[in-house]
Amino acid sequence: MSLKSERRGIHVDQSELLCKKGCGYYGNPAWQGFCSKCWREEYHKARQKQIQEDWELAERLQREEEEAFASSQSSQGAQSLTFSKFEEKKTNEKTRKVTTVKKFFSASSRVGSKKEIQEAKAPSPSINRQTSIETDRVSKEFIEFLKTFHKTGQEIYKQTKLFLEAMHYKRDLSIEEQSEFTQDFYQNVTERMQTRGKVPPEKVEKIMDQIEKYIMTRLYKYVFCPETTDDEKKDLAIQKRIRALHWVTPQMLCVPVNEEISEVSDMVVKAITDIIEMDSKRVPRDKLACITKCSKHIFNAIKITKNEPASADDFLPTLIYIVLKGNPPRLQSNIQYITRFCNPSRLMTGEDGYYFTNLCCAVAFIEKLDAQSLNLSQEDFDRYMSGQTSPRKQESENWSPDACLGVKQMYKNLDLLSQLNERQERIMSEAKKLEKDLIEWTDGIAKEVQDIVEKYPLEIKPPNQSLAAIDSENVENDKLPPPLQPQVYAG
């Protein structure tokens, strides 16, 4: 099979990474191609539609119940809940959800403020239980950071503590509802600083980074890969998929990276290290930073190989190759965690959002990768996926004189192992065939013997009476002459 440069590359137009609603921000496959803002609008519309349908259903059921009650003329002792009370209950529930976050930022009386401050100071046993060293360090850094903003910093700290307390009572809700609540908190804090606090945009971004670091360090173990979701199942599926694709070569993906160059090889190793390190971070922004560092190493590797700046068409195939080679742990959980709880301004704009969108595209490509994607025949693709064989490695005579001897020996050993694997498979196939032939031969011989026995049956007669010995005891022995005795004659 030829692995020449004519293979079709992976091309993604820049417009395909943008939100499909046309707002100009980066889209995300996890949000069905929308950006964070548009996705929340679509989600809110769908949710309101579902609530409206539930109300209409409840109203119809209530009306049918009242008609059945009136027609039956039953006793007036049992009173059912009227629809007005039901509607009032539903309205209160909707109002409570809508104003949950807004009430944190509304002006309150002194008595109310003191009460809120006391509630904020009251330690939550679930939040403060088994606080790690990292959590204590982040809390101290957050407090020291807010001290420089004086009154604004105190207000931000109070609202952040109230948010954490509210999140404690929302753990029974779905992870999507917790995510929406967190995103609303980000948006309200940002708007409050811009409108009331008159905080400059560059400082707003720094404050939001610190807020995200503080709250997500505390909430990490509760909202990362929760048991109520199928994130863990998706992690195992993508990990198994990447393991099955271990045979994919850079030439198949048209990766413009030459790992024979030592500097390029170091960049590839650093990129793999960064994408693996993403799982060790708690804060979404830190996970995004790992993706950004990985991407910059990829761009440097391409630039060194091609001796010119890398393009977007070169970047995505190389990122796919790095993910396949590194097989990052809990990849889907990390992507979902960033999508749900990262500050949306980072995901919609900037290099962090661009690189994260490309990572989502790379994972989606790996999940749907087939023979056509690699320009292979279906037969070869199936053989490679089943592990029956692997693509031929580069022959030693094709290596450049400056190639590393260790790399040459490695590929030579891999080629030898591939040949030994094929030889072992042939031996096992022949051994099974020999075993089958022996069983068939044994069965054939047994059948022939059985046919002969049935055709020529063997008759076994009883044995004859044995003749009595001549010198045995016999009553007629007395009539015999005496035995001859030797005679000695004198000479």
Tab-separated table of C-alpha atoms in Angstrom:
chain	number	residue	atom	x	y	z
A	1	MET	CA	0.000	0.000	0.000
A	2	SER	CA	1.406	3.348	-1.009
A	3	LEU	CA	1.609	6.130	1.562
A	4	LYS	CA	2.576	8.946	-0.765
A	5	SER	CA	1.859	12.613	-0.473
A	6	GLU	CA	-1.142	12.395	-2.784
A	7	ARG	CA	-3.358	11.429	0.157
A	8	ARG	CA	-6.304	13.645	0.787
A	9	GLY	CA	-5.771	16.077	3.661
A	10	ILE	CA	-8.244	17.139	6.339
A	11	HIS	CA	-9.563	20.581	5.468
A	12	VAL	CA	-11.814	22.614	7.744
A	13	ASP	CA	-12.864	26.065	6.592
A	14	GLN	CA	-12.571	28.834	9.157
A	15	SER	CA	-16.286	29.555	8.756
A	16	GLU	CA	-17.105	26.006	9.867
A	17	LEU	CA	-15.644	26.742	13.306
A	18	LEU	CA	-17.923	29.735	13.856
A	19	CYS	CA	-21.384	29.692	15.419
A	20	LYS	CA	-23.952	28.467	12.899
A	21	LYS	CA	-26.323	31.229	13.959
A	22	GLY	CA	-23.940	33.771	12.407
A	23	CYS	CA	-23.114	35.802	15.513
A	24	GLY	CA	-19.377	35.754	14.749
A	25	TYR	CA	-18.265	33.791	17.827
A	26	TYR	CA	-16.722	30.311	17.792
A	27	GLY	CA	-19.163	27.428	17.820
A	28	ASN	CA	-18.792	24.167	19.683
A	29	PRO	CA	-19.874	20.662	18.586
A	30	ALA	CA	-20.933	20.018	22.186
A	31	TRP	CA	-23.428	22.882	21.782
A	32	GLN	CA	-24.645	21.607	18.386
A	33	GLY	CA	-22.485	24.143	16.570
A	34	PHE	CA	-23.733	27.181	18.539
A	35	CYS	CA	-21.616	29.484	20.674
A	36	SER	CA	-22.247	29.709	24.413
A	37	LYS	CA	-24.577	32.687	24.131
A	38	CYS	CA	-26.696	31.322	21.270
A	39	TRP	CA	-26.813	27.868	22.852
A	40	ARG	CA	-28.198	29.297	26.077
A	41	GLU	CA	-30.842	31.181	24.092
A	42	GLU	CA	-31.841	28.042	22.202
A	43	TYR	CA	-31.822	26.001	25.412
A	44	HIS	CA	-33.945	28.635	27.154
A	45	LYS	CA	-36.463	28.643	24.287
A	46	ALA	CA	-36.729	24.853	24.334
A	47	ARG	CA	-37.115	24.888	28.087
A	48	GLN	CA	-39.832	27.549	28.011
A	49	LYS	CA	-41.623	25.572	25.323
A	50	GLN	CA	-41.494	22.448	27.488
A	51	ILE	CA	-42.818	24.396	30.484
A	52	GLN	CA	-45.666	25.788	28.382
A	53	GLU	CA	-46.568	22.315	27.146
A	54	ASP	CA	-46.532	21.020	30.729
A	55	TRP	CA	-48.860	23.806	31.791
A	56	GLU	CA	-51.263	23.125	28.938
A	57	LEU	CA	-51.268	19.422	29.809
A	58	ALA	CA	-51.862	20.194	33.487
A	59	GLU	CA	-54.711	22.564	32.585
A	60	ARG	CA	-56.363	19.978	30.344
A	61	LEU	CA	-56.078	17.238	32.977
A	62	GLN	CA	-57.447	19.584	35.632
A	63	ARG	CA	-60.397	20.529	33.415
A	64	GLU	CA	-61.186	16.887	32.697
A	65	GLU	CA	-61.001	16.111	36.393
A	66	GLU	CA	-63.397	18.956	37.243
A	67	GLU	CA	-65.853	17.856	34.529
A	68	ALA	CA	-65.749	14.272	35.792
A	69	PHE	CA	-66.287	15.518	39.332
A	70	ALA	CA	-69.262	17.667	38.334
A	71	SER	CA	-70.887	14.896	36.316
A	72	SER	CA	-70.568	12.285	39.050
A	73	GLN	CA	-72.368	14.505	41.611
A	74	SER	CA	-70.262	12.938	44.311
A	75	SER	CA	-70.094	14.139	47.883
A	76	GLN	CA	-68.700	17.592	48.506
A	77	GLY	CA	-66.456	16.412	51.330
A	78	ALA	CA	-63.363	15.814	49.215
A	79	GLN	CA	-62.112	19.022	47.675
A	80	SER	CA	-59.571	18.975	44.874
A	81	LEU	CA	-56.970	21.621	44.290
A	82	THR	CA	-58.343	24.193	41.856
A	83	PHE	CA	-56.448	25.171	38.762
A	84	SER	CA	-55.966	28.709	40.063
A	85	LYS	CA	-53.924	27.337	42.962
A	86	PHE	CA	-52.044	25.040	40.611
A	87	GLU	CA	-51.321	27.948	38.257
A	88	GLU	CA	-50.204	30.084	41.195
A	89	LYS	CA	-47.826	27.329	42.317
A	90	LYS	CA	-46.339	26.954	38.847
A	91	THR	CA	-45.976	30.739	38.502
A	92	ASN	CA	-44.182	30.958	41.850
A	93	GLU	CA	-41.854	28.120	40.832
A	94	LYS	CA	-40.992	29.854	37.548
A	95	THR	CA	-40.468	33.216	39.281
A	96	ARG	CA	-38.230	31.589	41.885
A	97	LYS	CA	-35.966	30.043	39.234
A	98	VAL	CA	-35.735	33.238	37.210
A	99	THR	CA	-34.933	35.485	40.193
A	100	THR	CA	-32.622	33.087	42.056
A	101	VAL	CA	-29.465	34.699	40.730
A	102	LYS	CA	-30.849	38.231	40.353
A	103	LYS	CA	-31.803	38.451	44.004
A	104	PHE	CA	-28.121	38.172	44.904
A	105	PHE	CA	-27.482	41.493	43.194
A	106	SER	CA	-30.613	43.420	44.238
A	107	ALA	CA	-30.455	46.252	46.758
A	108	SER	CA	-31.448	45.111	50.223
A	109	SER	CA	-32.054	46.694	53.608
A	110	ARG	CA	-29.447	46.728	56.334
A	111	VAL	CA	-31.159	44.023	58.276
A	112	GLY	CA	-31.319	41.840	55.190
A	113	SER	CA	-27.675	42.559	54.389
A	114	LYS	CA	-26.586	41.569	57.884
A	115	LYS	CA	-28.578	38.387	57.600
A	116	GLU	CA	-26.984	37.553	54.244
A	117	ILE	CA	-23.526	38.287	55.636
A	118	GLN	CA	-24.187	35.975	58.585
A	119	GLU	CA	-25.369	33.251	56.217
A	120	ALA	CA	-22.312	33.780	54.066
A	121	LYS	CA	-20.025	33.540	57.091
A	122	ALA	CA	-21.709	30.371	58.292
A	123	PRO	CA	-19.458	27.538	57.109
A	124	SER	CA	-21.147	24.980	54.919
A	125	PRO	CA	-20.206	21.506	56.142
A	126	SER	CA	-20.290	20.090	52.622
A	127	ILE	CA	-18.061	22.798	51.129
A	128	ASN	CA	-15.545	23.067	53.951
A	129	ARG	CA	-15.379	19.338	54.656
A	130	GLN	CA	-11.974	17.836	53.953
A	131	THR	CA	-10.648	21.038	52.378
A	132	SER	CA	-7.472	20.309	50.535
A	133	ILE	CA	-4.266	22.294	50.682
A	134	GLU	CA	-4.886	23.545	47.157
A	135	THR	CA	-8.363	24.805	48.122
A	136	ASP	CA	-6.939	26.718	51.099
A	137	ARG	CA	-4.240	28.224	48.930
A	138	VAL	CA	-6.721	29.316	46.265
A	139	SER	CA	-9.017	30.837	48.904
A	140	LYS	CA	-6.174	32.892	50.381
A	141	GLU	CA	-5.086	34.054	46.934
A	142	PHE	CA	-8.674	35.049	46.091
A	143	ILE	CA	-9.065	37.094	49.268
A	144	GLU	CA	-5.691	38.811	48.797
A	145	PHE	CA	-6.595	39.600	45.196
A	146	LEU	CA	-9.950	41.182	46.128
A	147	LYS	CA	-8.372	43.365	48.821
A	148	THR	CA	-6.937	45.593	46.103
A	149	PHE	CA	-10.481	46.450	44.908
A	150	HIS	CA	-11.716	47.548	48.361
A	151	LYS	CA	-15.541	47.897	48.416
A	152	THR	CA	-16.029	46.236	45.030
A	153	GLY	CA	-13.895	43.329	46.185
A	154	GLN	CA	-15.972	42.864	49.339
A	155	GLU	CA	-19.188	42.814	47.318
A	156	ILE	CA	-17.732	40.277	44.869
A	157	TYR	CA	-16.597	38.045	47.727
A	158	LYS	CA	-20.049	38.161	49.332
A	159	GLN	CA	-21.831	37.271	46.094
A	160	THR	CA	-19.347	34.461	45.401
A	161	LYS	CA	-19.935	32.935	48.828
A	162	LEU	CA	-23.695	33.159	48.316
A	163	PHE	CA	-23.311	31.434	44.969
A	164	LEU	CA	-21.358	28.556	46.546
A	165	GLU	CA	-24.019	28.170	49.235
A	166	ALA	CA	-26.729	28.121	46.558
A	167	MET	CA	-24.805	25.507	44.563
A	168	HIS	CA	-24.708	23.320	47.657
A	169	TYR	CA	-28.505	23.098	47.606
A	170	LYS	CA	-28.606	22.526	43.835
A	171	ARG	CA	-26.594	19.305	43.769
A	172	ASP	CA	-29.749	17.278	43.308
A	173	LEU	CA	-30.450	19.111	40.041
A	174	SER	CA	-29.143	17.939	36.690
A	175	ILE	CA	-25.662	18.977	35.623
A	176	GLU	CA	-27.181	21.073	32.812
A	177	GLU	CA	-29.184	23.107	35.316
A	178	GLN	CA	-26.119	23.575	37.509
A	179	SER	CA	-24.184	24.696	34.448
A	180	GLU	CA	-26.896	27.192	33.502
A	181	PHE	CA	-26.917	28.558	37.038
A	182	THR	CA	-23.123	29.004	36.927
A	183	GLN	CA	-23.234	30.715	33.537
A	184	ASP	CA	-25.940	33.094	34.812
A	185	PHE	CA	-23.711	33.903	37.776
A	186	TYR	CA	-20.778	34.711	35.472
A	187	GLN	CA	-22.970	36.970	33.354
A	188	ASN	CA	-24.531	38.802	36.294
A	189	VAL	CA	-21.182	39.435	37.997
A	190	THR	CA	-19.708	40.743	34.753
A	191	GLU	CA	-22.647	43.074	34.098
A	192	ARG	CA	-22.605	44.298	37.688
A	193	MET	CA	-18.899	45.214	37.522
A	194	GLN	CA	-19.314	46.960	34.171
A	195	THR	CA	-22.446	48.942	35.046
A	196	ARG	CA	-22.297	49.630	38.793
A	197	GLY	CA	-18.617	49.234	39.570
A	198	LYS	CA	-17.366	50.910	36.389
A	199	VAL	CA	-14.502	48.414	36.327
A	200	PRO	CA	-12.316	48.582	33.170
A	201	PRO	CA	-12.702	45.618	30.767
A	202	GLU	CA	-9.132	44.363	31.308
A	203	LYS	CA	-9.660	44.254	35.075
A	204	VAL	CA	-13.062	42.600	34.632
A	205	GLU	CA	-11.366	39.746	32.775
A	206	LYS	CA	-8.771	39.296	35.540
A	207	ILE	CA	-11.459	39.327	38.236
A	208	MET	CA	-13.560	36.777	36.363
A	209	ASP	CA	-10.509	34.512	36.034
A	210	GLN	CA	-9.996	34.643	39.787
A	211	ILE	CA	-13.693	34.046	40.486
A	212	GLU	CA	-13.720	31.039	38.183
A	213	LYS	CA	-10.573	29.672	39.818
A	214	TYR	CA	-12.017	30.078	43.307
A	215	ILE	CA	-15.475	28.599	42.774
A	216	MET	CA	-14.455	25.760	40.445
A	217	THR	CA	-11.645	24.624	42.723
A	218	ARG	CA	-14.269	24.153	45.421
A	219	LEU	CA	-16.931	22.615	43.162
A	220	TYR	CA	-14.611	20.422	41.072
A	221	LYS	CA	-15.214	17.093	42.804
A	222	TYR	CA	-18.989	17.584	42.656
A	223	VAL	CA	-19.437	18.734	39.058
A	224	PHE	CA	-16.602	16.984	37.183
A	225	CYS	CA	-17.817	13.734	35.607
A	226	PRO	CA	-20.848	13.350	37.921
A	227	GLU	CA	-22.490	9.961	38.264
A	228	THR	CA	-25.776	11.284	36.880
A	229	THR	CA	-24.246	11.709	33.404
A	230	ASP	CA	-22.776	9.311	30.844
A	231	ASP	CA	-19.425	11.171	30.736
A	232	GLU	CA	-17.510	8.168	32.061
A	233	LYS	CA	-19.084	5.901	29.460
A	234	LYS	CA	-18.031	8.322	26.718
A	235	ASP	CA	-14.501	8.442	28.150
A	236	LEU	CA	-14.154	4.669	27.919
A	237	ALA	CA	-15.605	4.631	24.404
A	238	ILE	CA	-13.205	7.260	23.008
A	239	GLN	CA	-10.258	5.672	24.824
A	240	LYS	CA	-11.064	2.278	23.323
A	241	ARG	CA	-11.518	3.897	19.922
A	242	ILE	CA	-8.108	5.605	20.066
A	243	ARG	CA	-6.436	2.359	21.130
A	244	ALA	CA	-7.946	0.613	18.121
A	245	LEU	CA	-6.525	3.366	15.864
A	246	HIS	CA	-2.935	2.999	17.101
A	247	TRP	CA	-1.829	1.986	13.592
A	248	VAL	CA	-2.719	5.326	11.976
A	249	THR	CA	0.436	6.962	10.608
A	250	PRO	CA	1.186	10.665	10.046
A	251	GLN	CA	1.241	10.013	6.294
A	252	MET	CA	-2.380	8.788	6.367
A	253	LEU	CA	-3.499	12.050	7.987
A	254	CYS	CA	-1.191	14.201	5.803
A	255	VAL	CA	0.513	15.519	8.936
A	256	PRO	CA	3.241	17.996	7.897
A	257	VAL	CA	5.537	17.064	10.792
A	258	ASN	CA	8.893	15.312	10.433
A	259	GLU	CA	9.671	13.611	13.734
A	260	GLU	CA	13.114	12.627	12.477
A	261	ILE	CA	14.187	16.183	13.287
A	262	SER	CA	15.113	16.159	16.957
A	263	GLU	CA	13.645	19.616	17.636
A	264	VAL	CA	10.362	18.625	16.015
A	265	SER	CA	10.299	15.373	17.982
A	266	ASP	CA	10.740	17.353	21.220
A	267	MET	CA	7.821	19.620	20.250
A	268	VAL	CA	5.610	16.584	19.613
A	269	VAL	CA	6.510	15.132	23.016
A	270	LYS	CA	5.730	18.459	24.722
A	271	ALA	CA	2.383	18.709	22.895
A	272	ILE	CA	1.431	15.207	24.037
A	273	THR	CA	2.503	16.041	27.608
A	274	ASP	CA	0.369	19.195	27.647
A	275	ILE	CA	-2.768	17.470	26.368
A	276	ILE	CA	-2.329	14.706	28.962
A	277	GLU	CA	-1.667	17.234	31.729
A	278	MET	CA	-5.092	18.793	31.077
A	279	ASP	CA	-6.734	16.105	33.226
A	280	SER	CA	-4.693	17.077	36.300
A	281	LYS	CA	-6.097	20.633	36.401
A	282	ARG	CA	-9.196	21.651	38.320
A	283	VAL	CA	-10.025	25.043	36.860
A	284	PRO	CA	-11.529	25.190	33.343
A	285	ARG	CA	-9.213	28.071	32.440
A	286	ASP	CA	-6.166	25.974	33.403
A	287	LYS	CA	-7.436	23.108	31.259
A	288	LEU	CA	-7.839	25.543	28.370
A	289	ALA	CA	-4.280	26.758	28.979
A	290	CYS	CA	-3.008	23.186	28.530
A	291	ILE	CA	-4.859	22.943	25.196
A	292	THR	CA	-3.386	26.278	24.114
A	293	LYS	CA	0.172	25.256	25.034
A	294	CYS	CA	-0.282	21.973	23.182
A	295	SER	CA	-1.511	23.820	20.103
A	296	LYS	CA	1.397	26.269	20.127
A	297	HIS	CA	3.879	23.368	20.268
A	298	ILE	CA	2.090	21.889	17.252
A	299	PHE	CA	2.402	25.146	15.318
A	300	ASN	CA	6.110	25.320	16.178
A	301	ALA	CA	6.659	21.727	15.029
A	302	ILE	CA	4.955	22.447	11.711
A	303	LYS	CA	6.899	25.674	11.259
A	304	ILE	CA	10.246	23.946	11.840
A	305	THR	CA	9.347	21.105	9.483
A	306	LYS	CA	8.068	23.286	6.632
A	307	ASN	CA	10.356	26.240	7.359
A	308	GLU	CA	7.339	28.524	7.029
A	309	PRO	CA	4.372	29.562	9.206
A	310	ALA	CA	1.754	26.856	9.713
A	311	SER	CA	-1.777	27.160	8.369
A	312	ALA	CA	-5.077	26.049	9.852
A	313	ASP	CA	-5.251	23.202	7.321
A	314	ASP	CA	-1.952	21.880	8.700
A	315	PHE	CA	-2.922	22.352	12.340
A	316	LEU	CA	-6.078	20.217	12.592
A	317	PRO	CA	-4.584	16.975	11.132
A	318	THR	CA	-1.580	17.351	13.422
A	319	LEU	CA	-3.833	17.887	16.436
A	320	ILE	CA	-5.733	14.713	15.515
A	321	TYR	CA	-2.424	12.842	15.317
A	322	ILE	CA	-1.338	14.190	18.739
A	323	VAL	CA	-4.642	13.075	20.316
A	324	LEU	CA	-4.293	9.619	18.761
A	325	LYS	CA	-0.715	9.316	19.934
A	326	GLY	CA	-1.315	10.685	23.445
A	327	ASN	CA	-4.775	9.180	24.162
A	328	PRO	CA	-5.512	11.745	26.923
A	329	PRO	CA	-7.315	10.372	29.995
A	330	ARG	CA	-10.984	11.312	30.547
A	331	LEU	CA	-10.997	13.306	27.330
A	332	GLN	CA	-14.775	13.627	26.982
A	333	SER	CA	-15.230	14.490	30.669
A	334	ASN	CA	-12.712	17.319	30.386
A	335	ILE	CA	-14.369	18.691	27.252
A	336	GLN	CA	-17.808	18.570	28.877
A	337	TYR	CA	-16.467	20.157	32.077
A	338	ILE	CA	-14.934	23.070	30.148
A	339	THR	CA	-18.098	23.475	28.079
A	340	ARG	CA	-20.345	23.564	31.136
A	341	PHE	CA	-18.406	25.666	33.634
A	342	CYS	CA	-15.830	27.792	31.822
A	343	ASN	CA	-16.295	31.542	31.581
A	344	PRO	CA	-18.177	31.833	28.235
A	345	SER	CA	-16.164	34.851	27.100
A	346	ARG	CA	-13.097	32.606	26.771
A	347	LEU	CA	-14.883	29.973	24.702
A	348	MET	CA	-16.510	32.430	22.300
A	349	THR	CA	-13.463	34.543	21.426
A	350	GLY	CA	-9.665	34.506	21.545
A	351	GLU	CA	-7.099	31.824	20.896
A	352	ASP	CA	-8.336	29.664	23.776
A	353	GLY	CA	-11.763	29.388	22.165
A	354	TYR	CA	-10.242	28.693	18.744
A	355	TYR	CA	-7.983	25.893	19.994
A	356	PHE	CA	-10.750	24.361	22.116
A	357	THR	CA	-13.098	24.325	19.119
A	358	ASN	CA	-10.419	22.564	17.073
A	359	LEU	CA	-9.976	19.969	19.818
A	360	CYS	CA	-13.726	19.269	19.772
A	361	CYS	CA	-13.529	18.894	15.974
A	362	ALA	CA	-10.569	16.514	16.313
A	363	VAL	CA	-12.460	14.288	18.769
A	364	ALA	CA	-15.532	14.292	16.511
A	365	PHE	CA	-13.324	13.293	13.542
A	366	ILE	CA	-11.765	10.415	15.512
A	367	GLU	CA	-15.191	9.114	16.514
A	368	LYS	CA	-16.343	9.045	12.873
A	369	LEU	CA	-13.038	8.071	11.255
A	370	ASP	CA	-13.449	5.412	8.561
A	371	ALA	CA	-11.630	3.943	5.561
A	372	GLN	CA	-12.651	6.804	3.291
A	373	SER	CA	-11.256	9.379	5.729
A	374	LEU	CA	-7.805	7.778	5.423
A	375	ASN	CA	-8.117	6.964	1.707
A	376	LEU	CA	-7.919	3.226	2.438
A	377	SER	CA	-9.870	0.284	1.128
A	378	GLN	CA	-12.489	-1.095	3.490
A	379	GLU	CA	-10.664	-4.430	3.553
A	380	ASP	CA	-7.376	-2.870	4.670
A	381	PHE	CA	-9.163	-0.682	7.215
A	382	ASP	CA	-10.928	-3.693	8.754
A	383	ARG	CA	-7.674	-5.670	8.910
A	384	TYR	CA	-5.879	-2.826	10.635
A	385	MET	CA	-8.718	-2.263	13.106
A	386	SER	CA	-8.877	-5.980	13.982
A	387	GLY	CA	-5.113	-6.108	14.564
A	388	GLN	CA	-4.509	-8.790	11.935
A	389	THR	CA	-1.800	-6.665	10.326
A	390	SER	CA	-0.375	-3.147	10.345
A	391	PRO	CA	0.820	-0.759	7.643
A	392	ARG	CA	4.275	-1.459	6.269
A	393	LYS	CA	6.929	0.626	7.914
A	394	GLN	CA	9.503	2.608	6.046
A	395	GLU	CA	12.301	0.426	4.671
A	396	SER	CA	15.840	1.064	5.893
A	397	GLU	CA	17.147	1.969	2.451
A	398	ASN	CA	14.681	4.877	2.253
A	399	TRP	CA	16.020	6.587	5.359
A	400	SER	CA	18.111	9.709	4.966
A	401	PRO	CA	21.773	9.502	6.042
A	402	ASP	CA	21.136	11.910	8.927
A	403	ALA	CA	18.319	9.835	10.420
A	404	CYS	CA	18.702	8.692	14.016
A	405	LEU	CA	20.016	5.132	14.318
A	406	GLY	CA	17.690	4.432	17.230
A	407	VAL	CA	14.648	5.416	15.175
A	408	LYS	CA	15.835	3.224	12.302
A	409	GLN	CA	16.290	0.264	14.647
A	410	MET	CA	12.882	0.878	16.220
A	411	TYR	CA	11.078	0.788	12.862
A	412	LYS	CA	13.141	-2.229	11.837
A	413	ASN	CA	12.096	-4.056	15.003
A	414	LEU	CA	8.482	-3.064	14.457
A	415	ASP	CA	8.629	-4.404	10.925
A	416	LEU	CA	10.185	-7.626	12.211
A	417	LEU	CA	7.474	-7.964	14.846
A	418	SER	CA	4.842	-7.448	12.173
A	419	GLN	CA	6.391	-10.197	10.052
A	420	LEU	CA	6.626	-12.519	13.067
A	421	ASN	CA	2.994	-11.805	13.857
A	422	GLU	CA	1.956	-12.725	10.313
A	423	ARG	CA	4.130	-15.849	10.473
A	424	GLN	CA	2.586	-16.870	13.787
A	425	GLU	CA	-0.888	-16.393	12.371
A	426	ARG	CA	-0.003	-18.662	9.415
A	427	ILE	CA	1.428	-21.307	11.777
A	428	MET	CA	-1.679	-21.194	13.953
A	429	SER	CA	-3.860	-21.498	10.853
A	430	GLU	CA	-1.866	-24.528	9.605
A	431	ALA	CA	-1.917	-26.111	13.071
A	432	LYS	CA	-5.691	-25.798	13.247
A	433	LYS	CA	-5.955	-27.281	9.767
A	434	LEU	CA	-3.683	-30.212	10.791
A	435	GLU	CA	-5.760	-30.778	13.911
A	436	LYS	CA	-8.897	-30.866	11.803
A	437	ASP	CA	-7.301	-33.328	9.344
A	438	LEU	CA	-6.222	-35.649	12.189
A	439	ILE	CA	-9.702	-35.657	13.653
A	440	GLU	CA	-11.226	-36.412	10.257
A	441	TRP	CA	-8.640	-39.218	9.643
A	442	THR	CA	-9.359	-40.786	13.048
A	443	ASP	CA	-13.086	-40.668	12.445
A	444	GLY	CA	-12.594	-42.208	8.983
A	445	ILE	CA	-10.505	-45.126	10.296
A	446	ALA	CA	-13.011	-45.822	13.044
A	447	LYS	CA	-15.837	-45.829	10.524
A	448	GLU	CA	-13.989	-48.260	8.210
A	449	VAL	CA	-13.286	-50.650	11.089
A	450	GLN	CA	-16.908	-50.512	12.119
A	451	ASP	CA	-18.050	-51.283	8.569
A	452	ILE	CA	-15.698	-54.327	8.345
A	453	VAL	CA	-16.869	-55.666	11.717
A	454	GLU	CA	-20.471	-55.356	10.641
A	455	LYS	CA	-19.760	-57.018	7.270
A	456	TYR	CA	-17.620	-59.883	8.636
A	457	PRO	CA	-18.797	-60.615	12.146
A	458	LEU	CA	-16.331	-62.539	14.360
A	459	GLU	CA	-17.708	-65.788	15.880
A	460	ILE	CA	-15.888	-66.921	19.004
A	461	LYS	CA	-16.347	-70.661	19.890
A	462	PRO	CA	-15.956	-72.022	23.432
A	463	PRO	CA	-12.552	-73.709	24.099
A	464	ASN	CA	-12.237	-77.603	23.887
A	465	GLN	CA	-11.706	-79.885	26.929
A	466	SER	CA	-8.025	-80.146	27.647
A	467	LEU	CA	-6.528	-83.653	27.359
A	468	ALA	CA	-5.345	-85.264	30.561
A	469	ALA	CA	-1.641	-85.459	31.024
A	470	ILE	CA	-0.097	-88.841	30.426
A	471	ASP	CA	1.640	-88.950	33.777
A	472	SER	CA	-1.266	-87.513	35.730
A	473	GLU	CA	-3.004	-89.590	38.363
A	474	ASN	CA	-5.352	-92.093	36.769
A	475	VAL	CA	-7.092	-95.110	38.147
A	476	GLU	CA	-5.923	-97.137	35.181
A	477	ASN	CA	-2.314	-96.400	35.923
A	478	ASP	CA	-2.110	-99.533	38.045
A	479	LYS	CA	-2.534	-101.753	34.973
A	480	LEU	CA	0.569	-100.273	33.379
A	481	PRO	CA	3.881	-102.056	33.683
A	482	PRO	CA	6.397	-100.613	36.059
A	483	PRO	CA	8.778	-98.092	34.649
A	484	LEU	CA	12.093	-99.262	33.341
A	485	GLN	CA	14.995	-98.981	35.747
A	486	PRO	CA	18.556	-98.431	34.509
A	487	GLN	CA	20.738	-101.463	34.655
A	488	VAL	CA	24.405	-101.391	35.399
A	489	TYR	CA	26.500	-103.960	33.583
A	490	ALA	CA	29.964	-104.841	34.703
A	491	GLY	CA	32.394	-104.655	31.954
